[in-house]
Short mmCIF file of C-alpha atoms in Angstrom, two decimals:
data_model
loop_
_atom_site.label_atom_id
_atom_site.label_comp_id
_atom_site.label_asym_id
_atom_site.label_seq_id
_atom_site.Cartn_x
_atom_site.Cartn_y
_atom_site.Cartn_z
CA MET A 798 -73.73 -97.71 106.48
CA SER A 799 -73.21 -96.70 110.07
CA SER A 800 -71.82 -93.23 110.78
CA LEU A 801 -70.11 -94.45 113.96
CA PRO A 802 -66.31 -94.73 113.95
CA TYR A 803 -65.14 -98.27 113.26
CA GLU A 804 -63.05 -98.20 116.46
CA LEU A 805 -66.26 -97.78 118.47
CA LEU A 806 -68.12 -100.49 116.57
CA ILE A 807 -65.31 -103.03 116.95
CA GLY A 808 -64.85 -102.13 120.63
CA LEU A 809 -68.56 -102.67 121.28
CA ARG A 810 -68.44 -105.99 119.47
CA TYR A 811 -65.46 -107.21 121.50
CA THR A 812 -67.23 -106.37 124.77
CA ARG A 813 -69.81 -109.12 124.34
CA ALA A 814 -69.33 -112.76 123.37
CA LYS A 815 -70.96 -114.29 120.35
CA LYS A 816 -73.61 -116.89 120.97
CA ARG A 817 -71.47 -119.44 119.15
CA GLY A 818 -68.16 -117.93 120.02
CA ALA A 819 -65.15 -119.78 121.31
CA ARG A 820 -64.99 -120.83 124.92
CA ARG A 821 -62.10 -118.42 125.52
CA ASN A 822 -64.11 -115.52 124.10
CA ARG A 823 -67.04 -116.31 126.38
CA PHE A 824 -64.67 -116.52 129.34
CA VAL A 825 -63.33 -113.03 128.56
CA SER A 826 -66.90 -111.71 128.55
CA PHE A 827 -67.54 -113.45 131.86
CA ILE A 828 -64.53 -111.66 133.35
CA SER A 829 -65.92 -108.41 131.92
CA ALA A 830 -69.22 -109.03 133.73
CA ILE A 831 -67.34 -109.67 136.98
CA SER A 832 -65.45 -106.40 136.51
CA MET A 833 -68.74 -104.55 135.95
CA ALA A 834 -70.23 -106.10 139.10
CA GLY A 835 -67.16 -105.18 141.15
CA ILE A 836 -67.28 -101.55 140.07
CA ALA A 837 -71.05 -101.41 140.66
CA LEU A 838 -70.73 -102.80 144.20
CA GLY A 839 -67.83 -100.52 145.07
CA VAL A 840 -69.55 -97.38 143.78
CA ALA A 841 -72.86 -98.27 145.46
CA ALA A 842 -71.12 -98.96 148.78
CA LEU A 843 -69.22 -95.67 148.57
CA ILE A 844 -72.39 -93.64 147.88
CA VAL A 845 -74.33 -95.35 150.68
CA VAL A 846 -71.56 -94.96 153.27
CA LEU A 847 -71.01 -91.29 152.44
CA SER A 848 -74.77 -90.67 152.66
CA VAL A 849 -74.93 -92.37 156.05
CA MET A 850 -71.97 -90.34 157.29
CA ASN A 851 -73.68 -87.15 156.07
CA GLY A 852 -76.89 -88.17 157.80
CA PHE A 853 -75.06 -89.02 161.00
CA GLN A 854 -73.31 -85.66 160.98
CA THR A 855 -76.55 -83.74 160.38
CA GLU A 856 -78.50 -85.78 162.95
CA LEU A 857 -75.80 -85.32 165.55
CA ARG A 858 -75.64 -81.59 164.90
CA GLU A 859 -79.42 -81.14 165.07
CA ARG A 860 -79.77 -83.13 168.27
CA ILE A 861 -76.90 -81.41 170.00
CA LEU A 862 -77.99 -77.94 168.95
CA GLY A 863 -81.62 -78.75 169.71
CA VAL A 864 -80.60 -78.84 173.37
CA ALA A 865 -77.42 -76.78 173.40
CA SER A 866 -77.08 -73.37 171.77
CA HIS A 867 -75.41 -71.81 168.76
CA ILE A 868 -73.76 -69.14 170.93
CA GLN A 869 -73.52 -68.91 174.71
CA ILE A 870 -72.76 -65.76 176.72
CA GLU A 871 -71.55 -66.53 180.27
CA GLY A 872 -70.55 -64.30 183.15
CA MET A 873 -66.89 -64.03 184.12
CA ASP A 874 -67.45 -65.53 187.59
CA GLY A 875 -70.30 -67.88 186.65
CA GLN A 876 -72.95 -65.17 187.07
CA LEU A 877 -74.18 -62.62 184.54
CA PRO A 878 -75.67 -59.49 186.19
CA ASP A 879 -78.06 -57.14 184.41
CA TRP A 880 -78.88 -59.91 181.95
CA PRO A 881 -82.01 -58.26 180.43
CA ARG A 882 -79.82 -55.46 179.04
CA VAL A 883 -77.24 -57.92 177.70
CA LEU A 884 -80.00 -59.98 176.12
CA GLU A 885 -81.45 -56.97 174.30
CA GLU A 886 -78.01 -55.90 173.10
CA ALA A 887 -77.34 -59.37 171.69
CA ARG A 888 -80.73 -59.53 169.98
CA ARG A 889 -79.92 -56.41 167.99
CA HIS A 890 -77.58 -58.43 165.80
CA PRO A 891 -79.45 -59.20 162.54
CA ASP A 892 -78.36 -62.86 162.51
CA VAL A 893 -79.65 -63.60 166.03
CA LYS A 894 -82.97 -65.41 165.75
CA GLY A 895 -83.69 -65.98 169.43
CA ALA A 896 -82.23 -65.46 172.89
CA ALA A 897 -83.02 -66.82 176.37
CA PRO A 898 -81.38 -66.66 179.81
CA PHE A 899 -80.40 -69.75 181.78
CA VAL A 900 -79.04 -70.87 185.12
CA GLN A 901 -76.97 -74.03 185.04
CA ALA A 902 -75.26 -76.07 187.75
CA GLN A 903 -74.45 -79.66 188.61
CA SER A 904 -76.52 -81.36 191.30
CA MET A 905 -77.64 -84.75 192.57
CA LEU A 906 -81.15 -86.19 192.29
CA THR A 907 -82.43 -88.79 194.73
CA PHE A 908 -85.60 -90.83 194.81
CA GLY A 909 -85.90 -93.64 197.33
CA GLU A 910 -82.57 -95.42 197.29
CA GLU A 911 -81.61 -94.23 193.79
CA VAL A 912 -79.13 -91.39 193.24
CA ARG A 913 -78.24 -89.73 189.95
CA GLY A 914 -75.89 -86.88 189.05
CA VAL A 915 -77.33 -84.39 186.55
CA VAL A 916 -76.88 -80.92 185.13
CA ILE A 917 -79.83 -78.78 186.18
CA ARG A 918 -80.75 -75.95 183.85
CA GLY A 919 -83.07 -73.16 184.94
CA VAL A 920 -85.07 -71.77 182.02
CA LEU A 921 -87.92 -69.41 181.24
CA PRO A 922 -90.53 -71.66 179.58
CA ASP A 923 -91.95 -68.89 177.38
CA MET A 924 -88.48 -67.99 176.02
CA GLU A 925 -86.74 -71.39 175.93
CA GLY A 926 -88.50 -72.32 172.71
CA GLN A 927 -86.55 -69.58 170.92
CA VAL A 928 -83.22 -71.35 171.46
CA ALA A 929 -84.05 -75.04 172.09
CA ASP A 930 -86.41 -77.66 170.74
CA PHE A 931 -87.61 -79.35 173.93
CA ALA A 932 -91.30 -78.91 173.05
CA ASN A 933 -91.02 -81.45 170.21
CA HIS A 934 -89.21 -83.98 172.40
CA LEU A 935 -91.48 -84.06 175.47
CA LYS A 936 -92.94 -87.52 176.07
CA SER A 937 -95.21 -86.19 178.80
CA GLY A 938 -95.96 -82.84 180.40
CA ALA A 939 -95.03 -79.43 179.00
CA LEU A 940 -92.44 -76.73 179.64
CA SER A 941 -95.27 -74.38 180.63
CA ASP A 942 -95.77 -76.59 183.72
CA LEU A 943 -92.50 -75.16 185.09
CA ARG A 944 -94.18 -72.36 187.01
CA PRO A 945 -92.12 -70.12 189.33
CA GLY A 946 -92.40 -71.00 193.00
CA GLU A 947 -93.98 -74.42 192.39
CA PHE A 948 -90.60 -76.19 192.07
CA GLY A 949 -91.46 -78.44 189.16
CA ILE A 950 -88.81 -80.36 187.23
CA VAL A 951 -88.63 -81.92 183.75
CA LEU A 952 -86.30 -84.94 183.52
CA GLY A 953 -84.53 -86.65 180.67
CA SER A 954 -86.00 -90.06 179.88
CA GLU A 955 -82.88 -91.96 180.97
CA VAL A 956 -82.72 -90.01 184.26
CA ALA A 957 -86.36 -90.85 184.96
CA ARG A 958 -85.75 -94.49 184.08
CA ALA A 959 -82.69 -94.70 186.34
CA LEU A 960 -84.55 -93.14 189.27
CA HIS A 961 -87.75 -95.12 188.54
CA VAL A 962 -89.87 -91.98 188.64
CA PHE A 963 -92.93 -90.86 186.69
CA VAL A 964 -94.80 -87.60 186.25
CA GLY A 965 -96.22 -86.60 189.65
CA ASP A 966 -93.45 -88.18 191.73
CA LYS A 967 -91.29 -86.01 193.95
CA VAL A 968 -87.50 -86.09 193.76
CA THR A 969 -84.95 -84.45 196.04
CA VAL A 970 -82.33 -82.12 194.54
CA ILE A 971 -79.04 -81.89 196.42
CA ALA A 972 -77.38 -78.56 195.56
CA PRO A 973 -73.58 -78.23 195.83
CA GLN A 974 -73.96 -74.83 197.57
CA GLY A 975 -74.17 -75.97 201.18
CA SER A 976 -75.49 -74.27 204.29
CA VAL A 977 -73.01 -73.53 207.08
CA THR A 978 -74.06 -75.01 210.45
CA PRO A 979 -72.24 -75.65 213.72
CA ALA A 980 -71.72 -79.21 212.50
CA GLY A 981 -70.08 -77.98 209.32
CA VAL A 982 -71.25 -77.41 205.73
CA VAL A 983 -74.46 -79.29 205.01
CA PRO A 984 -75.65 -79.74 201.38
CA ARG A 985 -78.86 -77.90 200.58
CA LEU A 986 -81.85 -80.13 199.81
CA LYS A 987 -85.01 -79.20 197.96
CA THR A 988 -87.95 -81.34 196.87
CA PHE A 989 -89.16 -80.97 193.27
CA ARG A 990 -92.22 -82.51 191.64
CA VAL A 991 -91.72 -84.19 188.26
CA VAL A 992 -93.97 -82.36 185.76
CA GLY A 993 -92.57 -83.72 182.50
CA ILE A 994 -90.17 -86.13 180.78
CA PHE A 995 -88.31 -85.42 177.54
CA GLU A 996 -86.37 -87.66 175.17
CA VAL A 997 -84.05 -85.91 172.74
CA GLY A 998 -82.58 -89.15 171.41
CA MET A 999 -79.02 -88.39 172.56
CA PHE A 1000 -78.01 -90.45 175.56
CA GLU A 1001 -75.75 -87.67 176.87
CA TYR A 1002 -78.69 -85.32 177.40
CA ASP A 1003 -81.41 -87.88 178.15
CA SER A 1004 -79.30 -89.27 180.99
CA GLY A 1005 -77.77 -86.11 182.40
CA LEU A 1006 -80.05 -83.09 182.03
CA ALA A 1007 -83.02 -81.76 184.03
CA LEU A 1008 -84.98 -78.52 183.56
CA ILE A 1009 -86.50 -76.29 186.23
CA ASN A 1010 -87.90 -72.77 186.21
CA LEU A 1011 -85.35 -69.97 186.10
CA GLN A 1012 -86.67 -68.32 189.28
CA ASP A 1013 -86.57 -71.64 191.15
CA ALA A 1014 -82.98 -72.17 189.99
CA GLN A 1015 -81.99 -68.68 191.20
CA THR A 1016 -83.52 -69.47 194.59
CA LEU A 1017 -81.94 -72.92 194.79
CA TYR A 1018 -78.45 -71.74 193.91
CA ARG A 1019 -78.72 -68.37 195.73
CA MET A 1020 -78.03 -66.25 192.65
CA GLY A 1021 -80.45 -63.42 193.37
CA ASP A 1022 -81.52 -61.81 190.10
CA ASN A 1023 -78.42 -62.98 188.24
CA VAL A 1024 -78.24 -65.81 185.71
CA SER A 1025 -75.42 -68.06 184.51
CA GLY A 1026 -75.66 -66.71 180.98
CA ILE A 1027 -77.66 -66.18 177.81
CA ARG A 1028 -78.10 -68.64 174.95
CA LEU A 1029 -78.48 -67.43 171.35
CA LYS A 1030 -79.93 -69.10 168.27
CA LEU A 1031 -78.92 -67.96 164.77
CA ASP A 1032 -80.52 -68.03 161.36
CA ASP A 1033 -77.42 -69.78 159.98
CA LEU A 1034 -75.63 -71.94 162.53
CA PHE A 1035 -72.49 -72.07 160.37
CA GLN A 1036 -72.01 -68.33 160.89
CA ALA A 1037 -71.68 -68.80 164.66
CA PRO A 1038 -67.94 -67.96 164.95
CA ARG A 1039 -68.37 -64.67 163.05
CA VAL A 1040 -71.56 -63.69 164.88
CA ALA A 1041 -69.96 -64.47 168.26
CA ARG A 1042 -67.11 -62.05 167.53
CA GLU A 1043 -69.53 -59.34 166.43
CA VAL A 1044 -71.86 -59.83 169.43
CA ALA A 1045 -68.85 -59.60 171.77
CA ARG A 1046 -68.27 -56.07 170.47
CA MET A 1047 -71.96 -55.15 170.85
CA ILE A 1048 -72.53 -56.08 174.50
CA ARG A 1049 -71.33 -53.68 177.21
CA THR A 1050 -70.21 -56.16 179.84
CA ASP A 1051 -67.37 -58.55 180.60
CA ALA A 1052 -68.40 -62.05 179.51
CA TYR A 1053 -67.20 -65.24 177.86
CA LEU A 1054 -68.68 -66.02 174.43
CA THR A 1055 -68.45 -69.52 173.04
CA ASP A 1056 -70.06 -70.98 169.93
CA TRP A 1057 -71.01 -74.56 169.08
CA THR A 1058 -68.04 -75.05 166.73
CA ARG A 1059 -65.77 -74.74 169.76
CA SER A 1060 -67.83 -76.34 172.51
CA HIS A 1061 -68.75 -79.42 170.41
CA ALA A 1062 -65.93 -79.38 167.87
CA ASN A 1063 -64.66 -82.87 168.75
CA PHE A 1064 -67.92 -84.56 167.75
CA PHE A 1065 -68.09 -83.01 164.30
CA ARG A 1066 -64.36 -83.20 163.64
CA ALA A 1067 -64.40 -86.92 164.43
CA VAL A 1068 -67.34 -87.52 162.07
CA GLN A 1069 -65.65 -85.56 159.26
CA ILE A 1070 -62.39 -87.49 159.71
CA GLU A 1071 -64.29 -90.78 159.64
CA LYS A 1072 -66.09 -89.71 156.47
CA ASN A 1073 -62.80 -88.82 154.76
CA MET A 1074 -61.19 -92.10 155.79
CA MET A 1075 -64.19 -94.13 154.62
CA PHE A 1076 -64.02 -92.35 151.26
CA ILE A 1077 -60.35 -93.29 150.87
CA ILE A 1078 -60.88 -96.91 151.95
CA LEU A 1079 -63.89 -97.50 149.73
CA SER A 1080 -62.19 -95.71 146.83
CA LEU A 1081 -59.50 -98.37 147.06
CA ILE A 1082 -62.22 -101.01 146.70
CA VAL A 1083 -63.45 -99.23 143.57
CA ALA A 1084 -59.84 -99.08 142.34
CA VAL A 1085 -59.41 -102.83 142.81
CA ALA A 1086 -62.61 -103.44 140.88
CA ALA A 1087 -61.57 -101.00 138.15
CA PHE A 1088 -58.19 -102.62 137.72
CA ASN A 1089 -59.91 -105.94 137.08
CA ILE A 1090 -60.48 -104.31 133.72
CA VAL A 1091 -56.72 -104.62 133.17
CA SER A 1092 -56.81 -108.41 133.33
CA THR A 1093 -59.92 -108.47 131.14
CA LEU A 1094 -58.28 -106.37 128.43
CA VAL A 1095 -54.96 -108.21 128.63
CA MET A 1096 -56.80 -111.48 127.97
CA ALA A 1097 -58.77 -109.80 125.19
CA VAL A 1098 -55.58 -108.50 123.56
CA THR A 1099 -53.99 -111.96 123.72
CA ASP A 1100 -57.15 -113.52 122.26
CA LYS A 1101 -57.47 -110.92 119.46
CA GLN A 1102 -53.89 -110.75 118.24
CA ALA A 1103 -54.82 -112.15 114.85
CA ASP A 1104 -57.65 -109.62 114.52
CA ILE A 1105 -55.27 -106.83 115.48
CA ALA A 1106 -52.75 -107.96 112.88
CA ILE A 1107 -55.42 -108.05 110.16
CA LEU A 1108 -56.63 -104.57 111.08
CA ARG A 1109 -53.07 -103.28 110.96
CA THR A 1110 -52.52 -104.80 107.49
CA LEU A 1111 -55.76 -103.14 106.36
CA GLY A 1112 -54.37 -99.76 107.35
CA ALA A 1113 -55.47 -99.27 110.96
CA SER A 1114 -53.04 -97.10 112.91
CA PRO A 1115 -51.68 -98.01 116.36
CA ARG A 1116 -53.80 -95.18 117.77
CA SER A 1117 -56.96 -96.78 116.29
CA ILE A 1118 -56.06 -100.16 117.79
CA MET A 1119 -55.52 -98.49 121.13
CA ALA A 1120 -58.89 -96.73 120.82
CA ILE A 1121 -60.69 -100.04 120.12
CA PHE A 1122 -59.57 -101.60 123.40
CA MET A 1123 -60.05 -98.38 125.33
CA VAL A 1124 -63.67 -98.38 124.13
CA GLN A 1125 -64.05 -101.92 125.43
CA GLY A 1126 -62.59 -101.06 128.84
CA VAL A 1127 -64.44 -97.75 129.22
CA LEU A 1128 -67.73 -99.43 128.30
CA ILE A 1129 -67.21 -102.02 131.03
CA GLY A 1130 -66.49 -99.23 133.51
CA LEU A 1131 -69.46 -97.11 132.42
CA VAL A 1132 -71.96 -99.95 132.68
CA GLY A 1133 -70.69 -100.88 136.16
CA LEU A 1134 -70.62 -97.21 137.16
CA ALA A 1135 -74.21 -96.63 135.99
CA ILE A 1136 -75.49 -99.68 137.85
CA GLY A 1137 -73.54 -98.70 140.99
CA VAL A 1138 -74.77 -95.09 140.99
CA ALA A 1139 -78.39 -96.15 140.44
CA GLY A 1140 -78.22 -98.82 143.14
CA GLY A 1141 -76.32 -96.61 145.60
CA VAL A 1142 -78.71 -93.67 145.21
CA ALA A 1143 -81.77 -95.93 145.56
CA LEU A 1144 -80.37 -97.59 148.69
CA ALA A 1145 -79.25 -94.28 150.24
CA LEU A 1146 -82.73 -92.79 149.74
CA ASN A 1147 -84.40 -95.84 151.31
CA ILE A 1148 -81.93 -96.71 154.08
CA ASP A 1149 -84.59 -95.99 156.70
CA VAL A 1150 -86.65 -98.86 155.26
CA VAL A 1151 -83.88 -101.32 154.38
CA VAL A 1152 -81.99 -101.26 157.70
CA PRO A 1153 -85.05 -101.89 159.96
CA PHE A 1154 -86.03 -104.73 157.62
CA ILE A 1155 -82.58 -106.32 158.02
CA GLU A 1156 -82.70 -105.78 161.79
CA ARG A 1157 -86.06 -107.56 162.01
CA ILE A 1158 -84.78 -110.51 159.99
CA THR A 1159 -81.47 -110.89 161.84
CA GLY A 1160 -82.67 -109.77 165.28
CA ILE A 1161 -79.58 -107.54 165.58
CA GLN A 1162 -79.72 -103.82 166.39
CA PHE A 1163 -76.97 -102.06 164.49
CA LEU A 1164 -76.98 -98.85 166.54
CA SER A 1165 -77.27 -98.72 170.31
CA LYS A 1166 -78.05 -95.19 171.47
CA GLU A 1167 -75.90 -95.69 174.58
CA VAL A 1168 -72.88 -96.04 172.29
CA TYR A 1169 -73.68 -94.12 169.10
CA TYR A 1170 -75.85 -91.32 170.57
CA ILE A 1171 -78.63 -92.15 168.11
CA SER A 1172 -80.63 -95.34 167.65
CA GLN A 1173 -81.60 -95.08 163.97
CA LEU A 1174 -79.33 -95.12 160.93
CA PRO A 1175 -79.70 -91.72 159.23
CA SER A 1176 -78.97 -91.00 155.58
CA GLU A 1177 -78.57 -87.74 153.71
CA LEU A 1178 -77.78 -88.06 150.01
CA GLN A 1179 -75.66 -85.18 148.72
CA TRP A 1180 -75.32 -84.98 144.96
CA ARG A 1181 -71.90 -83.44 145.41
CA ASP A 1182 -70.71 -86.75 146.84
CA VAL A 1183 -72.38 -88.70 144.03
CA THR A 1184 -70.60 -86.51 141.47
CA THR A 1185 -67.25 -86.97 143.20
CA VAL A 1186 -67.67 -90.75 143.36
CA THR A 1187 -68.69 -90.88 139.70
CA ILE A 1188 -65.69 -88.85 138.58
CA VAL A 1189 -63.24 -90.90 140.67
CA ALA A 1190 -64.63 -94.22 139.40
CA PHE A 1191 -64.68 -93.01 135.80
CA VAL A 1192 -61.07 -91.81 135.95
CA LEU A 1193 -59.94 -95.09 137.52
CA GLY A 1194 -61.73 -96.98 134.75
CA ILE A 1195 -59.95 -94.97 132.05
CA VAL A 1196 -56.56 -95.37 133.72
CA ALA A 1197 -57.10 -99.13 133.88
CA THR A 1198 -57.47 -99.29 130.07
CA LEU A 1199 -54.24 -97.50 129.20
CA TYR A 1200 -51.65 -100.26 129.55
CA PRO A 1201 -53.60 -103.09 127.83
CA SER A 1202 -54.62 -100.73 125.00
CA TYR A 1203 -51.04 -99.56 124.55
CA ARG A 1204 -49.89 -103.18 124.49
CA ALA A 1205 -52.46 -103.95 121.76
CA SER A 1206 -51.20 -101.02 119.67
CA ARG A 1207 -47.65 -102.47 119.80
CA VAL A 1208 -48.59 -105.88 118.38
CA ASN A 1209 -46.40 -106.76 115.38
CA PRO A 1210 -48.67 -107.99 112.51
CA ALA A 1211 -46.00 -110.32 111.08
CA GLU A 1212 -45.39 -111.98 114.44
CA ALA A 1213 -49.10 -112.31 115.17
CA LEU A 1214 -49.89 -113.96 111.79
CA ARG A 1215 -46.86 -116.23 111.66
CA TYR A 1216 -48.64 -119.30 113.08
CA GLU A 1217 -52.18 -118.52 111.82
#
């Protein structure tokens, strides 16, 4: 004799059709299979989309902060005097991992008949690696080639492509600080030699940023020994707002302090809103699939009225009848949920293989870096999301069983057996 409750045994039996069962019984089981497939597809889609949104958010953050900074200290009038002292004061904070000065201004680059507007950043090559990740993104040349007095320049890949220049070519920088002559204010021109090309993978930086030596930038923009500011890198980037407030109290100068959560907040807020909306939309798809269980159980209750009546006459309580059909509905939901979680996790972990394969077959590129900032579909599976999706789908599956099961428990045995 089995030790399992009879409600569970009967519910399991009703879930599948007999090999020689009636056509109606087989049809009910077919609808059950469709319900399982719907839940599986909805859950898998939800897990994959959330993983892609997580990956996109992480990739965007890493690429932005690989070029930008966690915290930026800028002078009140665009110039920060006595910057070595300010830099040492900021580095005393235990959460500051690296610090480097910079000079930054907008300029024009020309080569032949081509003209391009860029942001020129003056850096110290031996210190820039503490706050940025340009070394890993250089396609040619090196930051160490930016030697003071030699007027070398490192261009973003899209800038170089637009100007049609290569390493070794000379470009002209047009500085906004003009020289006053009898004929009026004339823009200052300086020739720089291209010593490197970088490609971060974000169109915004690849098409609008150029690096030169800090001393050359100070000469070009007539800043003397001053700099535009200091960039800081932290051990934990999510602590940037707190660290910025504490560093502001540590430095003995008037300056503006901004952190990445403020300067790039719109990017990450938009991604988070999109993730939340996609979760809601795809949860509705899972809900539609889960409520297919309702129609399955309603048909099962109609088909099994005689069985219900016999069980009631044998002493089964309404609660036991309700449990039988809840077992049937929950089992359908659990099987679909298990298949969906397994398929969604497998696809999310291998999205970098699946998407390029689909792109090769269809000849369609899903992500254009000019539009989406990145050219590859990222994925970051977070088990917290998988747990949330599993709980939501499971609860929806249970809710879908309540009405049909309650209806089964209210079947009148005399009425059900009248025409049998």
